[in-house]
XYZ file of C-alpha atoms in Angstrom:
189
model
C -0.221 0.177 0.330
C 1.894 3.116 -0.851
C 1.603 6.113 1.450
C -0.922 8.316 0.075
C -2.932 5.342 -0.294
C -2.164 4.222 3.934
C -2.741 7.892 5.575
C -6.290 8.313 3.724
C -7.514 5.019 4.992
C -5.938 5.389 8.433
C -7.122 9.381 8.398
C -10.601 7.529 8.019
C -10.046 4.941 10.814
C -9.923 2.166 8.021
C -9.168 -1.012 11.194
C -7.083 -3.095 8.091
C -5.324 0.485 7.224
C -4.235 0.281 10.797
C -3.366 -3.774 10.225
C -0.940 -3.216 7.830
C 0.971 -0.589 9.808
C 1.056 -2.599 12.699
C 2.196 -5.466 10.995
C 4.510 -3.620 9.193
C 5.857 -1.330 11.432
C 5.983 -2.904 15.333
C 8.820 -5.168 14.708
C 10.696 -2.128 14.023
C 9.326 0.054 16.596
C 10.060 -2.949 19.214
C 13.770 -3.275 17.798
C 14.565 0.622 18.375
C 12.758 0.574 21.647
C 14.459 -2.868 22.813
C 17.982 -1.414 22.147
C 17.452 1.799 24.059
C 15.425 0.749 26.860
C 17.069 -2.802 27.595
C 14.215 -4.368 28.625
C 11.477 -6.549 26.800
C 8.674 -5.421 28.532
C 9.188 -1.901 28.482
C 10.292 -1.877 24.413
C 6.599 -3.671 24.315
C 4.671 -1.198 26.329
C 6.265 1.508 23.881
C 4.771 -0.334 20.806
C 1.843 -0.278 23.052
C 1.304 3.566 23.740
C 3.427 4.468 20.470
C 0.438 3.472 18.496
C -2.023 4.091 20.546
C -0.975 7.234 20.510
C -1.059 7.378 16.208
C -4.639 6.825 17.103
C -5.336 9.160 19.366
C -3.347 11.941 17.436
C -3.284 11.071 13.801
C -5.621 13.929 12.803
C -2.163 16.113 14.252
C 0.035 14.098 11.615
C 0.898 16.693 8.645
C 1.472 14.466 6.402
C 5.372 16.261 5.911
C 7.181 12.961 6.260
C 6.289 9.358 5.482
C 3.799 8.144 8.434
C 6.737 5.042 9.739
C 8.921 8.029 10.320
C 6.001 9.418 12.494
C 5.833 5.891 14.407
C 9.582 5.851 15.063
C 9.645 9.789 16.213
C 6.393 8.176 18.925
C 8.464 5.812 20.044
C 11.631 6.845 20.008
C 10.592 9.787 22.202
C 8.795 7.347 24.926
C 11.956 5.405 24.735
C 13.383 8.151 25.593
C 10.837 8.867 28.341
C 11.451 5.977 30.111
C 14.761 6.337 30.496
C 14.577 9.673 31.619
C 11.803 8.406 34.370
C 14.720 5.623 35.302
C 17.461 7.805 35.227
C 16.321 11.539 35.793
C 19.619 13.301 34.607
C 19.886 11.321 30.871
C 20.218 13.371 28.530
C 19.738 11.735 25.425
C 20.667 14.545 23.458
C 23.650 15.689 24.563
C 27.151 14.423 23.832
C 28.543 12.294 26.877
C 31.236 13.152 29.156
C 34.203 11.686 28.259
C 33.702 11.904 24.204
C 37.330 11.394 24.722
C 37.005 8.181 26.284
C 35.124 7.205 22.839
C 37.711 6.792 20.208
C 39.883 4.442 19.600
C 43.008 3.208 20.866
C 44.182 0.660 18.104
C 42.503 0.075 14.082
C 42.339 -3.339 13.892
C 41.701 -4.322 9.908
C 38.847 -6.950 9.788
C 39.425 -7.267 6.090
C 42.044 -9.654 7.414
C 39.672 -11.598 9.643
C 38.582 -15.527 8.174
C 34.568 -15.487 7.547
C 33.794 -17.899 9.791
C 35.020 -15.496 12.695
C 33.210 -13.030 11.574
C 29.798 -14.430 10.931
C 30.369 -16.526 13.794
C 27.599 -16.498 17.095
C 30.499 -15.815 19.477
C 30.829 -12.407 17.085
C 27.766 -12.051 16.938
C 26.360 -11.879 21.269
C 29.949 -10.185 21.104
C 28.565 -7.331 18.757
C 25.153 -6.644 21.195
C 27.460 -6.776 24.099
C 29.014 -3.784 22.358
C 26.066 -2.417 20.988
C 24.447 -2.578 24.319
C 27.711 -0.790 26.035
C 27.356 1.911 23.423
C 26.044 5.764 24.952
C 21.724 6.295 24.779
C 23.409 8.846 22.265
C 25.345 6.987 20.060
C 23.022 3.718 20.792
C 19.942 5.652 19.068
C 21.290 7.237 16.198
C 23.377 3.727 15.412
C 20.171 1.431 15.748
C 17.973 3.748 13.680
C 20.815 3.632 11.345
C 22.189 0.735 10.609
C 19.793 -1.999 11.691
C 16.886 0.191 10.777
C 18.641 1.053 7.940
C 16.704 4.520 8.280
C 18.758 7.024 6.456
C 20.666 10.267 8.231
C 17.762 12.265 7.649
C 14.778 10.259 8.992
C 16.989 9.566 11.707
C 17.712 13.273 12.830
C 13.944 13.604 11.773
C 13.189 10.761 14.739
C 16.116 12.079 16.951
C 15.184 15.564 17.027
C 19.128 16.472 15.953
C 20.791 17.218 12.729
C 22.123 15.272 10.200
C 25.680 16.961 10.559
C 24.846 15.291 14.613
C 24.098 11.943 13.343
C 26.970 11.675 11.571
C 29.082 13.217 14.124
C 27.561 9.742 16.592
C 26.737 7.354 13.796
C 30.985 7.786 13.199
C 32.065 7.722 17.268
C 29.369 3.995 17.535
C 31.247 2.863 14.545
C 34.705 3.715 15.744
C 33.845 2.321 19.394
C 32.102 -1.118 18.612
C 35.149 -1.151 16.646
C 37.683 -0.684 19.050
C 35.163 -3.383 21.223
C 34.768 -5.496 19.455
C 38.696 -6.111 18.511
C 39.613 -6.309 22.089
C 37.405 -9.221 22.128
C 38.648 -10.701 19.382
C 41.864 -10.420 19.409
C 41.172 -12.359 23.449
C 39.902 -14.458 21.558
C 42.084 -15.758 19.134
């Protein structure tokens, strides 16, 4: 279903349109929420609240972005709101204070590693741990861009930051992950 048709059907409260949107976006929204919150029950709550907001506030949607981008933004905001309740001093919009600690000490050439090692389940587990260790500001951008495959512009809209900030945070996230994986993989070789 194309975006224009979907929006028209959503505006007249067509249950099939809501069902279609839920089926095509709920898993993606859940992955972003669980990636930020690291709590499956909380992430499920975020997805439910996101679709509740869609139903309640659809008339306020101006159509300047895709409906799915708007839903990502709502889910992102709800997840950040829950993070702030858990840790009241958290600001996901600010850069981490220990930003210099994010810079890698050693750069590893991944092209020299055997492919079987790079696709190993242990490596996947290490990557998951490294992603979980990212500061929230970087983890959010990394999940939206690399896991969900959203564009830089969509990520900027969802996170409420500039495209330049998205690029910087994504670069720093990649450097951090590269170093984390290098340390764990070098230890296992």
